[in-house]
Amino acid sequence: MSRFQSERFSRLEAYVPGEQPRDRKYIKLNTNESPYPPSEAVLDAVRAAAGALNLYCDPTALRLRRAAAEVYGVGPDRILPVNGSDEILDFAFMAFCDRRTAVAYPETSYGFYSVLADLHGIEKREIPLKDGFSVDPRDYLGLHCTIVIANPNAPTGIALEPSGIEEILNANRDSVVIVDEAYVDFGARSVLPLTEKYDNLLVTRTFSKSHSLAGARLGFGIGDPALIADLTAVKDSTNPYNVNAMTQAAGIAAFEENGYYADNCRKVARTRDRTARALSALGFELTDSAANFLFVRHPKIPGGELYAKLRERGILVRHFSKPSIAEYNRITVGTPEQMETLLGALEDILSEHRAAGDAARYGR
Ligand code: PMP
């Protein structure tokens, strides 16, 4: 901390993103990226855009919004492209929360919500989950504050049905409800169609997971034109050229090849379900994930120990130290081959653990 830090930030605990180590080659199952590369057309589009990097990009990202509008089935005036979906969350907290308007979200969810609230000095209402980590829509009725629900939730992967979200929207007509659909493309049902019906609904999407563009940083806010106008005003007052030229080009090309990415998401979902069965057979307990990750614990091995043992073997997963989930690890679904390697490593770790237990018990 420097001696110049403003009082406002002196107590801020910054968000800690998942590790991106460069010390060796890991099987990277810790930050929910796609294991599949971007399509050739995306790479060509990026190369072409790079040729004009001396010029500013389009601050309105009009071609990208039009391409998004086609795929999302809404008008371009209902879409704001952003520099990763973290940015739309930041804009939304600035636009729709303040000292009088708190923010509510499930107590176990994406850690960035809490950090953003602290950053902007917003009161937090963290709503406990039910048994089995589920979100109960009835806990979100008439809250009189901005609400954020990740659907599917992270890091549990558990999805709500659109009817549950509609219940929340109806019971909070005077508040903005943000539905963070970062992981929706892997099998959950989207509430995008409800953006036409509810002027208080903001859906956020990202190309980091389903569209193989985590490194390009591209996300979207989708909602009523008035909400999008507010968010655009925040964008123009923060960083008018927020989505760079290469990323705009990559996004347009990716929308044009949406089928390739939809196929990849289906592949990931199939791999997820197969891996979940194999993990259960090894004695792991899992939540019912509709996302591109699994949230798992083993009754015999503490979560932190499992994380460390996998890391020693070159496999990175995500472990959260928060006490209520410290027994768990979140494992990104990779290619079938990566999952085979993971399962092999887990079998080894479990048998080593059993042998160590036996040795301790029988004094061998
Ligand atoms: N929402 C959720 C629930 C996430 O897990 C993530 C990924 N960390 C994001 C939003 C942000 O993703 P990005 O900024 O890469 O679009």
mmCIF file of C-alpha atoms in Angstrom, residues 85-342:
data_model
loop_
_atom_site.group_PDB
_atom_site.id
_atom_site.type_symbol
_atom_site.label_atom_id
_atom_site.label_comp_id
_atom_site.label_asym_id
_atom_site.label_seq_id
_atom_site.Cartn_x
_atom_site.Cartn_y
_atom_site.Cartn_z
ATOM 1 C CA SER A 85 -18.363 -9.598 -18.534
ATOM 2 C CA ASP A 86 -16.641 -8.414 -15.355
ATOM 3 C CA GLU A 87 -16.864 -4.977 -16.930
ATOM 4 C CA ILE A 88 -20.635 -5.053 -17.383
ATOM 5 C CA LEU A 89 -20.958 -6.032 -13.723
ATOM 6 C CA ASP A 90 -18.807 -3.038 -12.791
ATOM 7 C CA PHE A 91 -20.901 -0.713 -14.982
ATOM 8 C CA ALA A 92 -24.138 -2.114 -13.562
ATOM 9 C CA PHE A 93 -22.988 -1.671 -9.957
ATOM 10 C CA MET A 94 -22.119 1.946 -10.815
ATOM 11 C CA ALA A 95 -25.370 2.581 -12.670
ATOM 12 C CA PHE A 96 -27.862 0.786 -10.409
ATOM 13 C CA CYS A 97 -26.430 0.757 -6.874
ATOM 14 C CA ASP A 98 -25.372 3.484 -4.507
ATOM 15 C CA ARG A 99 -25.387 4.352 -0.833
ATOM 16 C CA ARG A 100 -29.165 3.980 -0.733
ATOM 17 C CA THR A 101 -29.511 1.006 -3.080
ATOM 18 C CA ALA A 102 -27.779 -2.097 -1.747
ATOM 19 C CA VAL A 103 -26.918 -5.209 -3.728
ATOM 20 C CA ALA A 104 -28.123 -8.722 -2.886
ATOM 21 C CA TYR A 105 -26.674 -11.984 -4.157
ATOM 22 C CA PRO A 106 -26.293 -15.568 -2.955
ATOM 23 C CA GLU A 107 -23.747 -15.896 -0.167
ATOM 24 C CA THR A 108 -21.841 -18.496 -2.153
ATOM 25 C CA SER A 109 -21.459 -17.174 -5.665
ATOM 26 C CA TYR A 110 -18.998 -15.387 -7.918
ATOM 27 C CA GLY A 111 -16.524 -13.639 -5.593
ATOM 28 C CA PHE A 112 -16.340 -10.556 -7.764
ATOM 29 C CA TYR A 113 -19.788 -9.331 -6.647
ATOM 30 C CA SER A 114 -18.599 -8.733 -3.116
ATOM 31 C CA VAL A 115 -15.390 -7.018 -4.262
ATOM 32 C CA LEU A 116 -17.290 -4.715 -6.620
ATOM 33 C CA ALA A 117 -19.715 -3.769 -3.861
ATOM 34 C CA ASP A 118 -16.782 -2.867 -1.590
ATOM 35 C CA LEU A 119 -15.065 -0.985 -4.404
ATOM 36 C CA HIS A 120 -18.128 1.189 -4.941
ATOM 37 C CA GLY A 121 -19.057 1.498 -1.263
ATOM 38 C CA ILE A 122 -22.319 -0.400 -1.705
ATOM 39 C CA GLU A 123 -24.048 -2.231 1.137
ATOM 40 C CA LYS A 124 -24.026 -6.020 0.603
ATOM 41 C CA ARG A 125 -26.830 -8.406 1.379
ATOM 42 C CA GLU A 126 -25.463 -11.906 1.097
ATOM 43 C CA ILE A 127 -28.302 -14.398 1.090
ATOM 44 C CA PRO A 128 -27.527 -17.871 2.471
ATOM 45 C CA LEU A 129 -27.998 -20.865 0.212
ATOM 46 C CA LYS A 130 -30.277 -23.743 1.079
ATOM 47 C CA ASP A 131 -29.005 -27.240 1.832
ATOM 48 C CA GLY A 132 -27.110 -28.716 -1.074
ATOM 49 C CA PHE A 133 -26.028 -25.202 -2.156
ATOM 50 C CA SER A 134 -29.279 -24.389 -3.943
ATOM 51 C CA VAL A 135 -30.651 -20.867 -4.447
ATOM 52 C CA ASP A 136 -34.286 -20.483 -3.399
ATOM 53 C CA PRO A 137 -36.037 -17.745 -5.430
ATOM 54 C CA ARG A 138 -38.368 -17.139 -2.474
ATOM 55 C CA ASP A 139 -35.415 -15.634 -0.597
ATOM 56 C CA TYR A 140 -35.240 -12.848 -3.209
ATOM 57 C CA LEU A 141 -38.775 -11.464 -3.190
ATOM 58 C CA GLY A 142 -39.368 -7.742 -2.542
ATOM 59 C CA LEU A 143 -35.796 -6.946 -1.528
ATOM 60 C CA HIS A 144 -35.809 -3.275 -2.661
ATOM 61 C CA CYS A 145 -32.226 -3.464 -3.859
ATOM 62 C CA THR A 146 -30.277 -4.521 -6.916
ATOM 63 C CA ILE A 147 -30.095 -8.311 -7.188
ATOM 64 C CA VAL A 148 -27.432 -10.430 -8.880
ATOM 65 C CA ILE A 149 -27.958 -14.102 -9.584
ATOM 66 C CA ALA A 150 -25.393 -16.178 -11.447
ATOM 67 C CA ASN A 151 -27.301 -18.792 -13.400
ATOM 68 C CA PRO A 152 -25.894 -21.420 -13.356
ATOM 69 C CA ASN A 153 -24.368 -20.366 -10.080
ATOM 70 C CA ALA A 154 -20.611 -20.407 -9.570
ATOM 71 C CA PRO A 155 -18.812 -22.310 -8.199
ATOM 72 C CA THR A 156 -21.622 -24.817 -7.671
ATOM 73 C CA GLY A 157 -22.867 -25.087 -11.273
ATOM 74 C CA ILE A 158 -26.450 -25.436 -10.049
ATOM 75 C CA ALA A 159 -29.022 -23.784 -12.356
ATOM 76 C CA LEU A 160 -32.384 -22.199 -11.646
ATOM 77 C CA GLU A 161 -35.296 -22.610 -14.038
ATOM 78 C CA PRO A 162 -36.450 -19.419 -15.836
ATOM 79 C CA SER A 163 -39.724 -19.643 -13.866
ATOM 80 C CA GLY A 164 -37.755 -19.118 -10.629
ATOM 81 C CA ILE A 165 -36.053 -16.057 -12.061
ATOM 82 C CA GLU A 166 -39.360 -14.734 -13.359
ATOM 83 C CA GLU A 167 -40.719 -14.985 -9.838
ATOM 84 C CA ILE A 168 -37.808 -12.800 -8.650
ATOM 85 C CA LEU A 169 -38.354 -10.309 -11.496
ATOM 86 C CA ASN A 170 -42.053 -9.986 -10.746
ATOM 87 C CA ALA A 171 -41.485 -9.468 -7.045
ATOM 88 C CA ASN A 172 -38.858 -6.759 -7.615
ATOM 89 C CA ARG A 173 -40.362 -4.590 -10.340
ATOM 90 C CA ASP A 174 -38.659 -1.487 -8.923
ATOM 91 C CA SER A 175 -35.197 -3.009 -8.774
ATOM 92 C CA VAL A 176 -32.721 -4.167 -11.381
ATOM 93 C CA VAL A 177 -32.181 -7.919 -11.437
ATOM 94 C CA ILE A 178 -28.892 -8.945 -13.036
ATOM 95 C CA VAL A 179 -28.753 -12.524 -14.265
ATOM 96 C CA ASP A 180 -25.140 -13.490 -14.890
ATOM 97 C CA GLU A 181 -25.301 -16.141 -17.606
ATOM 98 C CA ALA A 182 -21.543 -16.674 -17.933
ATOM 99 C CA TYR A 183 -22.116 -20.449 -17.972
ATOM 100 C CA VAL A 184 -25.547 -20.757 -19.552
ATOM 101 C CA ASP A 185 -24.343 -22.191 -22.869
ATOM 102 C CA PHE A 186 -23.484 -25.554 -21.329
ATOM 103 C CA GLY A 187 -27.032 -26.695 -20.724
ATOM 104 C CA ALA A 188 -29.053 -24.321 -18.503
ATOM 105 C CA ARG A 189 -32.044 -22.375 -19.814
ATOM 106 C CA SER A 190 -31.454 -18.702 -20.563
ATOM 107 C CA VAL A 191 -33.754 -15.857 -19.534
ATOM 108 C CA LEU A 192 -32.755 -13.762 -22.557
ATOM 109 C CA PRO A 193 -36.320 -13.909 -23.967
ATOM 110 C CA LEU A 194 -37.552 -12.305 -20.732
ATOM 111 C CA THR A 195 -35.590 -9.104 -21.494
ATOM 112 C CA GLU A 196 -38.465 -8.115 -23.832
ATOM 113 C CA LYS A 197 -40.994 -8.583 -21.054
ATOM 114 C CA TYR A 198 -39.181 -7.154 -18.000
ATOM 115 C CA ASP A 199 -37.571 -3.714 -18.140
ATOM 116 C CA ASN A 200 -35.753 -4.496 -14.878
ATOM 117 C CA LEU A 201 -33.817 -7.501 -16.239
ATOM 118 C CA LEU A 202 -30.161 -7.257 -17.250
ATOM 119 C CA VAL A 203 -28.645 -10.458 -18.639
ATOM 120 C CA THR A 204 -24.862 -10.691 -18.807
ATOM 121 C CA ARG A 205 -22.967 -13.023 -21.108
ATOM 122 C CA THR A 206 -19.324 -13.761 -21.789
ATOM 123 C CA PHE A 207 -17.316 -15.219 -24.667
ATOM 124 C CA SER A 208 -14.641 -16.355 -22.195
ATOM 125 C CA LYS A 209 -16.072 -19.822 -21.620
ATOM 126 C CA SER A 210 -18.333 -20.895 -24.468
ATOM 127 C CA HIS A 211 -16.649 -19.024 -27.337
ATOM 128 C CA SER A 212 -12.937 -19.694 -26.711
ATOM 129 C CA LEU A 213 -12.113 -15.985 -26.278
ATOM 130 C CA ALA A 214 -11.098 -15.596 -22.619
ATOM 131 C CA GLY A 215 -7.879 -13.855 -23.636
ATOM 132 C CA ALA A 216 -9.685 -11.447 -25.963
ATOM 133 C CA ARG A 217 -11.965 -10.179 -23.154
ATOM 134 C CA LEU A 218 -15.470 -9.960 -24.569
ATOM 135 C CA GLY A 219 -18.780 -9.887 -22.751
ATOM 136 C CA PHE A 220 -22.248 -8.421 -23.222
ATOM 137 C CA GLY A 221 -25.022 -6.788 -21.284
ATOM 138 C CA ILE A 222 -28.469 -7.406 -22.724
ATOM 139 C CA GLY A 223 -31.655 -5.741 -21.534
ATOM 140 C CA ASP A 224 -34.238 -3.033 -21.976
ATOM 141 C CA PRO A 225 -32.979 -0.139 -24.175
ATOM 142 C CA ALA A 226 -33.271 2.269 -21.209
ATOM 143 C CA LEU A 227 -31.054 0.039 -19.029
ATOM 144 C CA ILE A 228 -28.573 -0.284 -21.886
ATOM 145 C CA ALA A 229 -28.573 3.500 -22.372
ATOM 146 C CA ASP A 230 -27.666 3.962 -18.676
ATOM 147 C CA LEU A 231 -24.888 1.406 -18.939
ATOM 148 C CA THR A 232 -23.613 2.966 -22.167
ATOM 149 C CA ALA A 233 -23.415 6.334 -20.410
ATOM 150 C CA VAL A 234 -21.263 4.729 -17.706
ATOM 151 C CA LYS A 235 -19.141 3.083 -20.387
ATOM 152 C CA ASP A 236 -18.685 6.383 -22.247
ATOM 153 C CA SER A 237 -17.715 8.066 -18.993
ATOM 154 C CA THR A 238 -15.206 5.366 -18.053
ATOM 155 C CA ASN A 239 -13.662 3.950 -21.210
ATOM 156 C CA PRO A 240 -15.480 4.844 -24.455
ATOM 157 C CA TYR A 241 -13.349 2.462 -26.558
ATOM 158 C CA ASN A 242 -13.781 -0.385 -24.108
ATOM 159 C CA VAL A 243 -13.802 -3.258 -26.627
ATOM 160 C CA ASN A 244 -10.666 -3.089 -28.761
ATOM 161 C CA ALA A 245 -10.644 -3.461 -32.549
ATOM 162 C CA MET A 246 -9.244 -7.012 -32.585
ATOM 163 C CA THR A 247 -11.772 -8.208 -30.041
ATOM 164 C CA GLN A 248 -14.667 -6.598 -31.909
ATOM 165 C CA ALA A 249 -13.504 -8.392 -35.077
ATOM 166 C CA ALA A 250 -13.064 -11.684 -33.198
ATOM 167 C CA GLY A 251 -16.555 -11.375 -31.728
ATOM 168 C CA ILE A 252 -18.214 -10.711 -35.089
ATOM 169 C CA ALA A 253 -16.456 -13.735 -36.652
ATOM 170 C CA ALA A 254 -17.356 -15.920 -33.662
ATOM 171 C CA PHE A 255 -21.047 -14.968 -33.907
ATOM 172 C CA GLU A 256 -20.951 -15.837 -37.607
ATOM 173 C CA GLU A 257 -19.717 -19.306 -36.694
ATOM 174 C CA ASN A 258 -21.928 -19.813 -33.701
ATOM 175 C CA GLY A 259 -22.541 -23.444 -34.725
ATOM 176 C CA TYR A 260 -18.882 -24.351 -34.141
ATOM 177 C CA TYR A 261 -19.076 -22.942 -30.616
ATOM 178 C CA ALA A 262 -22.451 -24.524 -29.884
ATOM 179 C CA ASP A 263 -20.936 -27.896 -30.896
ATOM 180 C CA ASN A 264 -17.989 -27.298 -28.575
ATOM 181 C CA CYS A 265 -20.376 -26.526 -25.706
ATOM 182 C CA ARG A 266 -22.261 -29.765 -26.371
ATOM 183 C CA LYS A 267 -18.959 -31.666 -26.378
ATOM 184 C CA VAL A 268 -18.003 -30.073 -23.055
ATOM 185 C CA ALA A 269 -21.419 -30.942 -21.579
ATOM 186 C CA ARG A 270 -21.036 -34.589 -22.652
ATOM 187 C CA THR A 271 -17.523 -34.734 -21.210
ATOM 188 C CA ARG A 272 -18.831 -33.128 -17.990
ATOM 189 C CA ASP A 273 -21.519 -35.764 -17.554
ATOM 190 C CA ARG A 274 -19.150 -38.658 -18.263
ATOM 191 C CA THR A 275 -16.550 -37.228 -15.887
ATOM 192 C CA ALA A 276 -19.187 -36.707 -13.190
ATOM 193 C CA ARG A 277 -20.133 -40.399 -13.370
ATOM 194 C CA ALA A 278 -16.492 -41.464 -13.176
ATOM 195 C CA LEU A 279 -15.889 -39.171 -10.190
ATOM 196 C CA SER A 280 -18.922 -40.561 -8.364
ATOM 197 C CA ALA A 281 -17.560 -44.049 -8.938
ATOM 198 C CA LEU A 282 -14.354 -42.924 -7.186
ATOM 199 C CA GLY A 283 -16.376 -41.818 -4.162
ATOM 200 C CA PHE A 284 -16.567 -38.081 -4.910
ATOM 201 C CA GLU A 285 -19.667 -36.083 -4.023
ATOM 202 C CA LEU A 286 -20.759 -33.599 -6.678
ATOM 203 C CA THR A 287 -23.338 -30.888 -7.149
ATOM 204 C CA ASP A 288 -25.583 -31.175 -10.212
ATOM 205 C CA SER A 289 -23.613 -28.875 -12.505
ATOM 206 C CA ALA A 290 -25.080 -27.408 -15.690
ATOM 207 C CA ALA A 291 -21.861 -25.436 -16.276
ATOM 208 C CA ASN A 292 -18.454 -26.239 -17.783
ATOM 209 C CA PHE A 293 -17.053 -27.198 -14.397
ATOM 210 C CA LEU A 294 -17.686 -29.698 -11.640
ATOM 211 C CA PHE A 295 -17.798 -28.856 -7.952
ATOM 212 C CA VAL A 296 -16.551 -31.849 -6.012
ATOM 213 C CA ARG A 297 -15.448 -33.102 -2.623
ATOM 214 C CA HIS A 298 -14.134 -36.415 -1.433
ATOM 215 C CA PRO A 299 -15.082 -37.544 2.074
ATOM 216 C CA LYS A 300 -11.573 -38.910 2.657
ATOM 217 C CA ILE A 301 -9.357 -36.013 1.478
ATOM 218 C CA PRO A 302 -9.523 -32.362 2.544
ATOM 219 C CA GLY A 303 -10.130 -29.959 -0.368
ATOM 220 C CA GLY A 304 -6.861 -28.061 0.073
ATOM 221 C CA GLU A 305 -4.841 -31.273 0.123
ATOM 222 C CA LEU A 306 -6.464 -32.574 -3.038
ATOM 223 C CA TYR A 307 -5.783 -29.264 -4.784
ATOM 224 C CA ALA A 308 -2.087 -29.405 -3.769
ATOM 225 C CA LYS A 309 -1.663 -33.061 -4.805
ATOM 226 C CA LEU A 310 -3.151 -32.367 -8.221
ATOM 227 C CA ARG A 311 -0.923 -29.324 -8.634
ATOM 228 C CA GLU A 312 2.170 -31.440 -7.885
ATOM 229 C CA ARG A 313 1.054 -33.655 -10.750
ATOM 230 C CA GLY A 314 0.713 -30.719 -13.148
ATOM 231 C CA ILE A 315 -3.075 -30.380 -12.908
ATOM 232 C CA LEU A 316 -4.494 -27.048 -11.787
ATOM 233 C CA VAL A 317 -7.972 -26.859 -10.295
ATOM 234 C CA ARG A 318 -9.600 -24.102 -8.232
ATOM 235 C CA HIS A 319 -9.788 -24.279 -4.475
ATOM 236 C CA PHE A 320 -11.552 -21.576 -2.446
ATOM 237 C CA SER A 321 -10.519 -21.007 1.150
ATOM 238 C CA LYS A 322 -13.980 -19.760 2.213
ATOM 239 C CA PRO A 323 -14.848 -22.141 5.105
ATOM 240 C CA SER A 324 -18.272 -23.222 3.807
ATOM 241 C CA ILE A 325 -16.756 -24.565 0.575
ATOM 242 C CA ALA A 326 -13.166 -25.317 1.616
ATOM 243 C CA GLU A 327 -13.776 -29.064 1.345
ATOM 244 C CA TYR A 328 -14.539 -28.649 -2.354
ATOM 245 C CA ASN A 329 -12.616 -28.077 -5.541
ATOM 246 C CA ARG A 330 -13.967 -26.630 -8.748
ATOM 247 C CA ILE A 331 -12.707 -28.523 -11.760
ATOM 248 C CA THR A 332 -13.086 -27.070 -15.253
ATOM 249 C CA VAL A 333 -14.225 -29.590 -17.849
ATOM 250 C CA GLY A 334 -11.475 -29.967 -20.445
ATOM 251 C CA THR A 335 -11.073 -32.314 -23.385
ATOM 252 C CA PRO A 336 -11.866 -36.021 -22.889
ATOM 253 C CA GLU A 337 -8.092 -36.696 -22.861
ATOM 254 C CA GLN A 338 -7.484 -34.113 -20.139
ATOM 255 C CA MET A 339 -10.274 -35.658 -18.072
ATOM 256 C CA GLU A 340 -8.701 -39.114 -18.455
ATOM 257 C CA THR A 341 -5.431 -37.717 -17.106
ATOM 258 C CA LEU A 342 -7.305 -36.060 -14.236
#
